[in-house]
Coordinates of N, CA and C (backbone and C1' of nucleotides) in Angstrom, one line a residue:
Chain A
M1 N -54.1 -96.1 21.7 CA -55.2 -95.7 23.0 C -54.9 -97.4 23.9
V2 N -55.0 -97.5 25.0 CA -55.3 -98.4 25.9 C -56.4 -98.9 26.2
A3 N -56.6 -100.2 25.2 CA -58.2 -100.9 26.0 C -58.1 -101.6 26.9
P4 N -59.2 -101.5 27.8 CA -60.6 -101.1 27.2 C -60.7 -99.3 27.5
Y5 N -59.9 -98.8 27.8 CA -60.1 -97.2 28.1 C -60.5 -96.1 27.1
R6 N -61.6 -95.6 26.8 CA -61.8 -94.7 25.9 C -61.8 -93.4 26.3
P7 N -61.0 -92.6 25.4 CA -60.9 -91.3 25.8 C -62.4 -90.7 26.0
L8 N -62.7 -89.5 26.8 CA -63.4 -88.8 26.6 C -64.0 -87.6 25.2
P9 N -65.0 -87.4 25.0 CA -65.0 -86.4 23.6 C -65.1 -85.3 24.1
V10 N -64.3 -84.5 23.3 CA -64.3 -83.0 23.5 C -65.4 -82.3 24.1
S11 N -66.8 -82.9 23.5 CA -68.0 -82.3 24.3 C -68.0 -82.3 25.8
F12 N -67.5 -83.5 26.2 CA -67.4 -83.7 27.9 C -66.7 -82.2 28.2
Y13 N -66.0 -81.5 28.1 CA -64.8 -80.5 28.5 C -65.8 -79.2 28.4
A14 N -66.6 -79.5 27.4 CA -67.1 -77.6 26.5 C -68.4 -77.3 27.3
R15 N -68.2 -77.6 28.5 CA -69.3 -77.5 29.4 C -68.9 -76.7 30.7
D16 N -70.0 -76.2 31.5 CA -69.5 -75.4 32.7 C -68.4 -76.1 33.7
T17 N -67.5 -75.3 34.0 CA -66.0 -75.9 34.4 C -66.4 -76.9 35.7
V18 N -67.2 -76.1 36.7 CA -67.8 -76.8 37.8 C -68.1 -78.3 37.7
T19 N -68.9 -78.4 36.8 CA -69.3 -79.5 36.4 C -68.5 -80.5 35.6
V20 N -67.8 -80.1 35.2 CA -66.7 -81.0 34.3 C -65.7 -81.4 35.7
A21 N -65.7 -80.9 36.4 CA -64.5 -80.8 37.7 C -64.9 -82.2 38.7
R22 N -66.4 -81.9 39.0 CA -67.2 -83.0 39.6 C -67.0 -84.3 38.8
E23 N -67.4 -84.1 37.6 CA -67.5 -85.4 36.7 C -66.2 -86.1 36.1
L24 N -65.0 -85.5 36.4 CA -64.0 -85.9 36.4 C -63.6 -87.2 37.3
L25 N -63.6 -87.1 38.6 CA -63.7 -87.7 39.3 C -64.2 -89.3 39.1
G26 N -63.2 -90.1 39.2 CA -63.5 -91.5 38.9 C -63.3 -91.9 37.2
K27 N -63.0 -91.1 36.5 CA -62.6 -91.3 35.4 C -61.1 -91.4 35.5
Y28 N -60.3 -91.9 34.5 CA -59.1 -92.8 34.4 C -58.2 -91.3 33.8
L29 N -57.0 -91.3 34.3 CA -55.8 -90.6 33.5 C -55.3 -91.6 33.0
V30 N -54.8 -91.5 31.7 CA -54.4 -92.8 31.1 C -53.1 -91.9 30.0
L31 N -51.7 -92.3 30.6 CA -50.5 -92.0 29.7 C -50.4 -93.3 28.6
D32 N -50.4 -92.9 27.4 CA -50.2 -94.1 26.5 C -48.7 -94.5 26.3
A33 N -47.9 -95.4 26.5 CA -46.9 -95.6 26.6 C -46.7 -97.3 26.0
P34 N -45.5 -98.0 26.5 CA -44.8 -98.9 26.1 C -45.3 -99.9 27.1
E35 N -45.3 -98.9 28.4 CA -45.6 -99.4 29.7 C -46.8 -98.2 30.3
P36 N -48.3 -98.4 29.9 CA -49.2 -97.5 30.3 C -48.9 -97.0 31.7
R37 N -49.2 -95.5 32.1 CA -49.5 -95.5 33.3 C -51.5 -95.3 33.4
I38 N -51.7 -95.7 34.5 CA -53.2 -95.1 34.7 C -53.3 -95.0 36.1
G39 N -54.1 -94.0 36.2 CA -54.8 -93.7 38.0 C -56.0 -93.5 37.9
R40 N -56.9 -93.7 38.6 CA -58.1 -92.9 38.8 C -58.3 -91.9 39.8
I41 N -58.8 -90.7 38.8 CA -58.9 -89.1 39.3 C -59.6 -89.3 40.6
S42 N -59.0 -88.7 41.9 CA -59.4 -88.6 42.8 C -59.6 -87.4 43.8
E43 N -59.2 -86.4 43.2 CA -59.4 -84.8 43.3 C -59.3 -83.9 42.3
T44 N -60.0 -82.9 42.1 CA -59.9 -82.1 41.3 C -60.3 -80.4 42.3
E45 N -59.7 -79.4 41.1 CA -60.4 -78.1 41.4 C -60.6 -77.3 40.1
A46 N -61.6 -76.6 40.2 CA -62.4 -75.9 39.3 C -62.1 -74.6 39.3
Y47 N -61.3 -74.0 38.5 CA -60.9 -72.8 38.2 C -61.8 -71.9 36.9
P48 N -62.9 -71.6 37.2 CA -63.9 -71.1 36.4 C -63.3 -70.0 35.2
G49 N -62.4 -69.3 35.7 CA -62.1 -68.3 34.3 C -62.0 -66.6 35.2
I50 N -62.3 -66.0 34.1 CA -61.7 -64.5 34.3 C -62.7 -64.0 35.2
T51 N -63.8 -64.4 35.7 CA -64.6 -64.0 36.9 C -64.3 -64.4 38.5
D52 N -62.9 -65.3 37.9 CA -62.9 -66.2 39.5 C -61.3 -65.4 39.6
R53 N -61.2 -65.0 40.9 CA -59.5 -64.3 40.9 C -58.6 -65.3 41.4
A54 N -59.2 -66.4 41.7 CA -57.9 -67.6 41.6 C -57.7 -68.0 40.5
S55 N -58.3 -68.0 39.3 CA -57.7 -68.5 37.9 C -56.9 -67.6 37.5
H56 N -55.8 -68.2 37.1 CA -54.9 -67.7 36.3 C -55.4 -66.8 35.2
S57 N -56.6 -67.0 34.6 CA -56.9 -66.5 33.4 C -57.6 -65.2 34.0
S58 N -57.8 -65.0 35.0 CA -58.4 -63.6 35.4 C -57.3 -62.3 35.6
R59 N -56.2 -62.8 35.6 CA -55.1 -61.7 35.4 C -55.1 -61.0 33.8
G60 N -55.8 -61.9 33.1 CA -55.5 -61.5 31.6 C -54.7 -62.8 30.7
R61 N -54.9 -62.0 29.4 CA -54.4 -63.0 28.6 C -52.9 -62.7 28.3
T62 N -51.9 -63.7 28.7 CA -50.6 -63.3 28.6 C -49.9 -64.8 28.1
E63 N -48.8 -64.9 27.7 CA -48.2 -66.1 27.0 C -48.1 -67.3 27.8
R64 N -48.2 -67.2 29.2 CA -48.5 -68.2 30.0 C -50.0 -68.7 30.0
T65 N -51.1 -67.7 30.3 CA -52.0 -68.3 30.1 C -53.0 -68.6 28.9
Q66 N -51.9 -68.4 27.8 CA -52.7 -68.4 26.0 C -53.5 -69.8 26.1
P67 N -53.3 -70.9 26.8 CA -53.8 -72.0 26.4 C -55.5 -71.9 27.3
L68 N -55.5 -71.3 28.2 CA -56.6 -71.4 29.0 C -58.0 -70.5 28.0
F69 N -57.5 -69.7 27.1 CA -58.5 -69.1 26.3 C -58.4 -69.6 24.8
G70 N -58.1 -71.0 24.9 CA -58.0 -71.9 23.5 C -59.4 -72.5 23.6
P71 N -59.6 -73.5 22.9 CA -60.8 -74.6 22.9 C -60.4 -75.6 24.2
P72 N -62.0 -76.1 24.2 CA -61.7 -76.8 25.4 C -61.1 -78.2 25.0
G73 N -60.4 -79.1 26.3 CA -60.1 -80.2 25.7 C -58.4 -79.9 25.5
I74 N -57.9 -78.9 26.2 CA -56.5 -78.4 25.7 C -56.2 -78.8 27.0
I75 N -54.4 -79.5 27.2 CA -53.7 -79.7 28.4 C -52.8 -78.1 28.9
Y76 N -53.3 -77.8 29.8 CA -52.6 -76.5 30.6 C -51.6 -77.2 31.7
V77 N -50.3 -76.5 31.1 CA -49.5 -77.1 32.0 C -48.3 -75.8 32.7
Y78 N -48.4 -75.5 33.9 CA -47.1 -74.7 34.2 C -46.5 -75.2 35.6
M79 N -45.4 -74.2 35.6 CA -44.6 -74.6 36.8 C -45.1 -73.9 38.0
I80 N -45.0 -74.2 39.2 CA -45.1 -73.8 40.6 C -43.9 -73.8 41.4
Y81 N -43.3 -72.8 42.6 CA -42.6 -72.5 43.0 C -41.4 -73.4 42.7
G82 N -41.0 -73.1 41.3 CA -39.6 -73.6 41.0 C -39.2 -75.2 40.6
M83 N -40.3 -76.2 41.5 CA -39.9 -77.4 41.5 C -41.2 -78.3 40.9
Y84 N -42.2 -77.9 40.7 CA -43.2 -79.2 40.9 C -44.3 -78.3 39.2
Y85 N -44.5 -79.2 38.3 CA -45.7 -79.1 37.6 C -47.1 -79.0 38.0
C86 N -48.1 -78.5 37.5 CA -49.4 -78.5 37.6 C -49.9 -79.1 36.5
C87 N -51.0 -80.0 36.4 CA -51.9 -80.2 35.3 C -52.9 -79.7 35.3
N88 N -53.9 -79.5 34.4 CA -55.0 -79.0 34.1 C -55.6 -79.0 32.8
V89 N -57.1 -79.2 32.7 CA -57.8 -79.3 31.3 C -58.4 -78.2 31.2
V90 N -58.4 -77.6 29.9 CA -59.5 -76.6 29.5 C -60.8 -76.8 29.2
T91 N -61.4 -75.9 29.8 CA -62.8 -76.3 29.8 C -64.0 -75.1 29.3
D92 N -65.0 -75.2 29.3 CA -66.0 -74.5 28.9 C -65.7 -74.0 27.5
T93 N -66.0 -72.5 27.2 CA -65.6 -71.7 26.5 C -64.4 -71.2 26.1
P94 N -64.1 -70.9 25.1 CA -62.6 -70.3 24.9 C -62.9 -68.5 25.6
E95 N -63.8 -67.8 25.9 CA -64.0 -66.8 26.0 C -64.0 -66.9 27.5
S96 N -64.5 -68.1 28.4 CA -64.4 -68.5 29.7 C -63.0 -68.3 30.4
G97 N -61.9 -68.9 29.7 CA -60.8 -69.1 30.0 C -60.9 -70.1 31.7
G98 N -61.7 -70.9 31.8 CA -62.0 -72.0 32.5 C -61.2 -72.9 32.3
A99 N -60.8 -73.9 33.6 CA -60.0 -74.8 33.5 C -60.5 -75.9 34.6
V100 N -59.7 -77.2 34.8 CA -59.5 -77.8 35.7 C -58.6 -78.4 36.1
L101 N -58.0 -78.4 37.9 CA -56.6 -78.7 38.0 C -56.7 -80.2 38.4
I102 N -55.8 -81.4 38.0 CA -56.1 -82.8 38.5 C -55.2 -82.7 39.8
R103 N -55.6 -82.9 41.2 CA -54.9 -82.7 42.1 C -54.2 -83.9 42.6
A104 N -55.2 -85.1 42.1 CA -54.8 -86.2 43.0 C -55.2 -87.7 41.9
V105 N -54.6 -89.1 41.8 CA -55.1 -90.0 41.7 C -54.9 -91.1 42.3
E106 N -55.7 -92.1 42.1 CA -55.1 -93.3 43.0 C -54.4 -94.4 41.8
P107 N -53.1 -94.7 42.1 CA -52.5 -95.5 41.0 C -53.4 -97.0 40.9
L108 N -53.2 -97.3 39.3 CA -53.7 -98.6 39.1 C -52.7 -99.2 38.6
T109 N -51.8 -98.8 37.6 CA -51.2 -99.3 36.7 C -49.9 -98.6 36.5
G110 N -48.8 -98.9 36.4 CA -47.6 -98.6 36.3 C -47.1 -97.0 36.6
L111 N -47.8 -96.9 38.2 CA -47.5 -95.6 38.4 C -46.6 -95.9 39.8
T112 N -45.1 -95.2 40.0 CA -44.4 -95.5 41.3 C -44.5 -94.0 41.8
G113 N -44.1 -93.9 43.3 CA -44.6 -93.1 44.1 C -46.0 -92.7 44.5
K114 N -46.0 -91.6 45.2 CA -47.1 -91.0 45.9 C -47.9 -90.1 44.6
T115 N -49.3 -90.2 44.4 CA -50.2 -89.3 43.5 C -51.2 -88.6 44.3
S116 N -50.9 -88.1 45.6 CA -51.8 -87.6 46.0 C -51.1 -86.0 46.1
G117 N -51.6 -84.9 45.4 CA -51.1 -83.8 45.3 C -50.6 -83.1 43.8
P118 N -51.2 -82.1 43.3 CA -50.7 -82.1 41.7 C -49.4 -82.1 41.1
G119 N -48.2 -81.7 42.1 CA -46.9 -81.7 41.8 C -46.9 -83.1 41.6
L120 N -47.1 -83.9 42.4 CA -46.8 -85.6 42.5 C -47.4 -86.2 41.1
V121 N -48.7 -86.0 41.0 CA -49.5 -86.3 39.8 C -48.6 -86.1 38.4
C122 N -48.0 -84.8 38.3 CA -47.2 -84.5 37.0 C -45.8 -85.5 37.2
K123 N -44.9 -85.6 38.5 CA -44.1 -86.3 38.6 C -44.3 -88.1 38.2
A124 N -45.3 -88.3 38.8 CA -45.2 -89.5 38.5 C -45.8 -89.8 37.0
Y125 N -46.4 -89.2 36.3 CA -46.8 -89.4 34.7 C -45.8 -89.1 33.9
G126 N -44.6 -88.1 34.5 CA -43.6 -87.6 33.6 C -44.0 -86.5 33.2
I127 N -45.4 -85.9 33.4 CA -45.7 -84.6 32.7 C -44.7 -83.1 33.0
D128 N -44.7 -82.6 31.9 CA -44.1 -81.5 32.2 C -44.2 -80.4 31.2
K129 N -43.7 -79.2 30.7 CA -44.2 -78.2 29.9 C -44.4 -78.8 28.4
S130 N -43.8 -79.9 27.9 CA -43.9 -80.3 26.6 C -45.1 -80.8 26.6
F131 N -46.0 -80.8 27.4 CA -47.5 -81.0 27.4 C -48.5 -80.2 27.2
N132 N -48.0 -79.0 27.5 CA -48.5 -77.8 27.5 C -49.3 -77.6 25.8
G133 N -50.6 -77.3 25.9 CA -51.1 -77.0 24.6 C -51.7 -78.4 23.8
Q134 N -51.2 -79.6 24.5 CA -51.8 -80.3 23.6 C -53.1 -81.2 23.8
S135 N -53.7 -81.7 23.0 CA -54.9 -81.9 23.4 C -55.2 -83.4 24.2
I136 N -56.1 -83.4 25.3 CA -56.4 -84.4 26.2 C -57.0 -85.6 25.9
V137 N -57.2 -85.5 24.5 CA -58.7 -86.4 23.5 C -57.6 -87.3 22.7
T138 N -56.5 -86.6 22.0 CA -55.7 -87.3 21.2 C -54.1 -87.3 21.0
S139 N -53.8 -86.7 22.4 CA -52.3 -87.0 22.7 C -51.9 -88.3 23.3
R140 N -50.8 -88.5 23.7 CA -50.2 -89.8 24.5 C -51.2 -89.5 25.8
L141 N -51.7 -88.4 26.2 CA -51.9 -88.4 27.6 C -53.6 -88.0 27.8
T142 N -54.5 -88.9 27.9 CA -56.0 -88.8 28.0 C -56.5 -89.4 29.2
V143 N -57.9 -88.5 29.3 CA -58.7 -88.7 30.4 C -59.9 -89.7 29.7
C144 N -60.2 -91.0 30.5 CA -61.1 -92.5 29.7 C -61.9 -92.6 30.8
Q145 N -62.8 -93.4 30.3 CA -63.5 -94.1 31.0 C -63.8 -95.4 30.8
L146 N -64.3 -96.2 31.7 CA -64.6 -97.4 30.7 C -66.0 -97.7 30.6
P147 N -66.4 -98.7 29.9 CA -67.6 -99.1 30.2 C -68.9 -99.1 30.9
D148 N -68.3 -99.8 31.8 CA -69.4 -99.8 32.8 C -68.9 -99.1 34.3
E149 N -68.9 -97.9 33.8 CA -68.5 -96.9 34.8 C -69.6 -96.2 36.1
S150 N -69.6 -96.1 37.1 CA -70.6 -95.9 37.9 C -70.0 -94.8 38.4
L151 N -70.9 -93.9 38.8 CA -70.4 -92.3 39.3 C -70.1 -92.7 40.9
P152 N -69.1 -91.8 41.6 CA -68.4 -91.9 42.7 C -69.4 -90.6 43.8
L153 N -69.4 -91.1 44.6 CA -70.0 -90.2 45.8 C -68.8 -89.0 45.9
V154 N -69.4 -87.7 45.9 CA -68.5 -86.7 45.9 C -68.4 -85.8 47.2
V155 N -67.2 -85.2 47.3 CA -67.7 -84.2 48.8 C -66.8 -82.8 48.1
A156 N -67.4 -81.6 48.7 CA -66.8 -80.5 48.0 C -66.4 -79.6 49.0
L157 N -65.0 -79.0 49.0 CA -64.5 -78.6 49.6 C -63.8 -77.2 49.2
P158 N -63.0 -76.0 50.2 CA -62.5 -75.0 49.3 C -61.3 -75.4 49.1
R159 N -60.5 -74.7 48.0 CA -59.3 -74.8 47.3 C -58.2 -74.5 47.7
V160 N -57.4 -74.8 47.7 CA -56.1 -74.7 48.1 C -54.9 -73.9 47.9
G161 N -54.4 -73.1 48.8 CA -53.3 -72.4 48.4 C -53.3 -71.1 47.6
I162 N -54.8 -70.6 47.8 CA -55.1 -69.1 46.8 C -55.9 -68.2 47.7
D163 N -54.9 -68.0 48.8 CA -55.5 -67.3 49.8 C -55.6 -65.5 49.2
Y164 N -54.6 -65.3 48.2 CA -54.8 -64.0 47.6 C -55.9 -63.6 46.6
A165 N -57.0 -64.8 46.8 CA -58.2 -64.5 46.0 C -59.3 -63.8 46.4
G166 N -59.3 -63.3 47.7 CA -60.1 -62.6 48.2 C -61.3 -63.6 48.8
P167 N -62.8 -63.1 48.4 CA -63.6 -63.7 48.6 C -64.1 -65.2 47.9
D168 N -63.3 -65.2 47.0 CA -63.3 -66.2 45.8 C -62.7 -67.6 46.5
K169 N -61.9 -67.4 47.6 CA -61.1 -68.2 48.5 C -62.2 -69.5 49.1
E170 N -63.4 -68.6 49.1 CA -64.2 -69.4 50.0 C -65.0 -70.5 49.3
L171 N -65.0 -70.3 47.9 CA -66.1 -71.1 47.4 C -65.5 -72.6 47.2
L172 N -66.4 -73.4 47.1 CA -66.4 -75.1 46.8 C -66.2 -75.4 46.0
Y173 N -64.6 -75.1 45.5 CA -64.3 -75.7 44.1 C -63.6 -76.9 44.1
R174 N -63.4 -77.2 45.2 CA -62.4 -78.4 45.5 C -63.1 -79.7 45.2
F175 N -62.8 -80.9 44.6 CA -63.9 -82.0 44.7 C -63.2 -83.3 44.8
R176 N -63.6 -84.0 45.6 CA -63.0 -85.0 45.9 C -64.1 -86.4 46.3
I177 N -63.2 -87.8 45.6 CA -64.3 -89.1 45.9 C -64.2 -89.0 47.7
A178 N -65.8 -89.2 47.8 CA -65.7 -89.6 49.4 C -65.0 -90.6 49.8
D179 N -64.5 -90.6 50.9 CA -63.4 -91.6 51.4 C -64.0 -91.7 52.5
P180 N -64.7 -93.2 52.8 CA -65.2 -93.7 54.2 C -64.6 -93.7 55.4
G181 N -62.8 -93.8 54.8 CA -62.2 -94.2 56.2 C -61.8 -92.6 56.7
R182 N -62.2 -91.4 56.5 CA -61.7 -90.3 56.4 C -62.9 -89.4 56.5
L183 N -62.8 -88.5 57.5 CA -63.9 -87.5 57.7 C -64.3 -86.3 57.1
V184 N -62.8 -85.5 56.3 CA -62.7 -84.6 55.7 C -62.2 -85.1 54.2
Chain B
dT1 P -51.9 -90.3 63.4 O5' -51.8 -88.9 64.1 C5' -52.6 -88.4 65.0 C4' -52.2 -87.2 65.3 C3' -52.4 -86.1 64.1 O3' -53.2 -84.7 63.9 C1' -50.0 -85.5 65.2
dC2 P -53.9 -83.9 63.3 O5' -52.7 -82.5 63.2 C5' -52.9 -81.9 64.7 C4' -51.8 -81.1 64.6 C3' -51.7 -79.7 63.6 O3' -51.6 -78.8 63.9 C1' -49.9 -81.2 63.7
dA3 P -52.0 -77.3 62.6 O5' -50.3 -76.8 63.1 C5' -49.8 -76.6 64.6 C4' -48.6 -75.7 64.3 C3' -48.8 -75.1 63.0 O3' -47.9 -73.7 63.6 C1' -47.1 -76.5 62.6
dT4 P -47.4 -72.6 62.5 O5' -45.8 -73.1 62.4 C5' -44.6 -73.6 62.9 C4' -43.6 -73.7 62.5 C3' -42.7 -72.5 61.6 O3' -41.8 -72.0 61.5 C1' -42.8 -74.6 60.2
dT5 P -41.0 -71.0 60.7 O5' -40.1 -71.6 59.9 C5' -39.3 -72.7 60.1 C4' -38.9 -73.5 59.0 C3' -38.2 -72.3 57.9 O3' -37.0 -72.5 57.1 C1' -39.8 -74.0 56.8
dG6 P -36.0 -71.7 56.7 O5' -35.4 -72.5 55.8 C5' -34.9 -73.7 56.0 C4' -34.7 -74.5 54.8 C3' -33.8 -73.9 53.6 O3' -33.3 -74.8 52.8 C1' -36.3 -74.6 53.1
dA7 P -32.4 -74.2 51.6 O5' -33.1 -75.1 50.3 C5' -33.2 -76.7 50.6 C4' -33.7 -76.9 49.2 C3' -33.4 -76.1 48.1 O3' -33.1 -76.8 47.0 C1' -35.6 -75.6 48.1
dT8 P -32.0 -76.5 45.7 O5' -33.2 -75.5 44.7 C5' -34.0 -76.4 43.9 C4' -35.2 -75.5 43.1 C3' -34.6 -74.1 42.4 O3' -34.9 -74.7 41.1 C1' -36.4 -73.3 43.6
dG9 P -33.7 -73.9 40.4 O5' -34.6 -73.0 39.0 C5' -35.7 -73.6 38.2 C4' -36.6 -72.6 38.0 C3' -36.5 -71.6 37.3 O3' -36.9 -71.0 36.4 C1' -37.5 -70.8 39.1
dG10 P -36.8 -70.7 34.7 O5' -38.2 -70.8 34.2 C5' -39.4 -71.5 34.6 C4' -40.6 -70.8 34.6 C3' -40.8 -69.6 33.9 O3' -42.2 -69.4 33.2 C1' -41.0 -69.0 35.7
dT11 P -42.8 -68.7 32.1 O5' -43.3 -67.5 33.2 C5' -44.4 -67.9 33.9 C4' -45.0 -66.6 34.5 C3' -45.3 -65.8 33.8 O3' -46.8 -65.2 34.1 C1' -44.4 -65.1 35.5
dC12 P -47.1 -63.9 33.2 O5' -47.5 -62.8 33.9 C5' -48.2 -62.9 35.1 C4' -47.5 -61.7 36.0 C3' -47.7 -60.0 35.4 O3' -48.6 -59.5 35.9 C1' -45.7 -60.6 36.3
dT13 P -48.8 -58.3 35.8 O5' -48.1 -57.2 36.9 C5' -48.2 -57.4 38.0 C4' -47.3 -56.4 38.9 C3' -47.3 -55.2 38.1 O3' -47.3 -54.1 39.6 C1' -45.2 -55.5 38.0
Chain C
dG1 P -33.5 -55.8 44.1 O5' -35.2 -56.3 44.3 C5' -36.1 -55.4 44.6 C4' -37.4 -55.9 44.4 C3' -37.5 -57.4 45.5 O3' -38.5 -57.4 46.2 C1' -38.2 -58.1 43.3
dA2 P -38.8 -57.6 47.6 O5' -40.2 -58.3 47.1 C5' -41.1 -57.4 46.6 C4' -42.3 -57.9 46.2 C3' -42.5 -59.3 47.1 O3' -44.2 -59.3 47.2 C1' -42.3 -60.1 45.0
dC3 P -45.0 -60.2 48.3 O5' -45.7 -61.4 47.2 C5' -46.2 -60.7 46.1 C4' -46.6 -62.1 45.1 C3' -47.2 -63.0 45.8 O3' -48.0 -63.8 45.2 C1' -45.1 -63.9 44.0
dC4 P -49.5 -64.3 45.8 O5' -49.2 -65.7 45.9 C5' -49.7 -66.6 45.4 C4' -48.9 -67.2 44.3 C3' -48.7 -69.0 44.7 O3' -49.8 -69.5 43.9 C1' -46.9 -68.1 43.8
dA5 P -51.0 -69.8 42.6 O5' -51.3 -71.1 43.2 C5' -52.1 -71.3 44.5 C4' -52.5 -73.0 44.5 C3' -51.2 -73.9 43.8 O3' -51.6 -75.4 44.1 C1' -53.1 -73.8 42.3
dT6 P -50.8 -75.5 45.7 O5' -49.4 -75.9 45.0 C5' -49.1 -76.9 44.3 C4' -48.3 -77.7 44.9 C3' -48.6 -78.2 46.0 O3' -48.2 -79.7 45.4 C1' -46.1 -77.6 46.7
dC7 P -48.4 -80.9 46.2 O5' -46.8 -81.7 46.9 C5' -45.7 -82.5 45.8 C4' -44.6 -82.3 46.9 C3' -44.6 -83.0 47.9 O3' -43.6 -84.2 47.9 C1' -43.8 -80.8 48.9
dA8 P -43.5 -85.0 48.7 O5' -42.0 -85.2 49.6 C5' -41.2 -84.7 48.9 C4' -40.0 -84.3 50.4 C3' -40.0 -85.3 51.2 O3' -38.5 -85.4 51.5 C1' -40.7 -83.3 52.3
dA9 P -38.1 -86.4 52.8 O5' -37.6 -85.9 54.0 C5' -36.8 -84.7 53.3 C4' -36.2 -83.7 54.6 C3' -36.6 -84.1 55.9 O3' -35.1 -83.9 56.8 C1' -38.0 -82.7 56.2
dT10 P -34.7 -84.5 57.9 O5' -35.2 -83.4 59.2 C5' -34.7 -82.1 58.9 C4' -35.6 -81.3 60.0 C3' -35.6 -81.8 61.5 O3' -35.2 -81.1 62.3 C1' -37.9 -81.5 60.7
dG11 P -34.7 -81.4 63.6 O5' -35.6 -81.0 64.9 C5' -36.0 -79.7 64.2 C4' -37.0 -79.2 65.1 C3' -37.1 -80.2 66.7 O3' -37.7 -79.0 67.6 C1' -39.0 -80.4 65.6
dA12 P -37.6 -78.9 69.2 O5' -38.9 -78.7 69.8 C5' -39.8 -77.7 69.1 C4' -41.1 -78.0 69.2 C3' -41.6 -78.3 70.9 O3' -42.6 -77.6 71.2 C1' -42.4 -80.0 69.4
dG13 P -43.3 -77.6 72.7 O5' -44.5 -78.9 72.8 C5' -45.7 -78.5 71.8 C4' -46.7 -79.9 71.9 C3' -46.9 -80.0 73.4 O3' -48.2 -80.3 73.8 C1' -46.2 -81.8 71.8

DNA sequence: TCATTGATGGTCT
DNA sequence: GACCATCAATGAG
């Protein structure tokens, strides 16, 4: 573990997916390594599960979506467009199939290149499919908070790149830390 | 500044 | 064979 960062407990993830997505903002994504990589989570998306057509788990249980139907606090990594990985954390109950996508972090320590966008977050942390199915609480990759944490101001927006999801694409399930220098 | 497009491969039908 | 929870480079305005 990287002092003074403390991993959030499994109970944090064992709650409603939208709540977890909101509360992940301002927390820290920490890769424990000889040279730790640390960033502050600034954008997430909630994929509540089988009742949401944008969630991978709504298409049913397959080999790829298996982790989504496991216990909360599991890392779900998949490849998209043949070139990028996306990093999710499984939430709620195993039956829900819910998860939260980590879309962007603000780099703090040991991160090179841009980190705004799910593909870039994975690239900057070196996250690949070997992280799939691991624990976000006990593996090298954790989400942490500091002892003196304060809650950031949050903006809700529609999710990105899910035109196929029908009415569910309108849901305000994307969350971002409010940036005083930007309107949206 | 904004819209368009090419790169690229796993997953599902 | 179609579809993708994306990004960077390009070119027009």
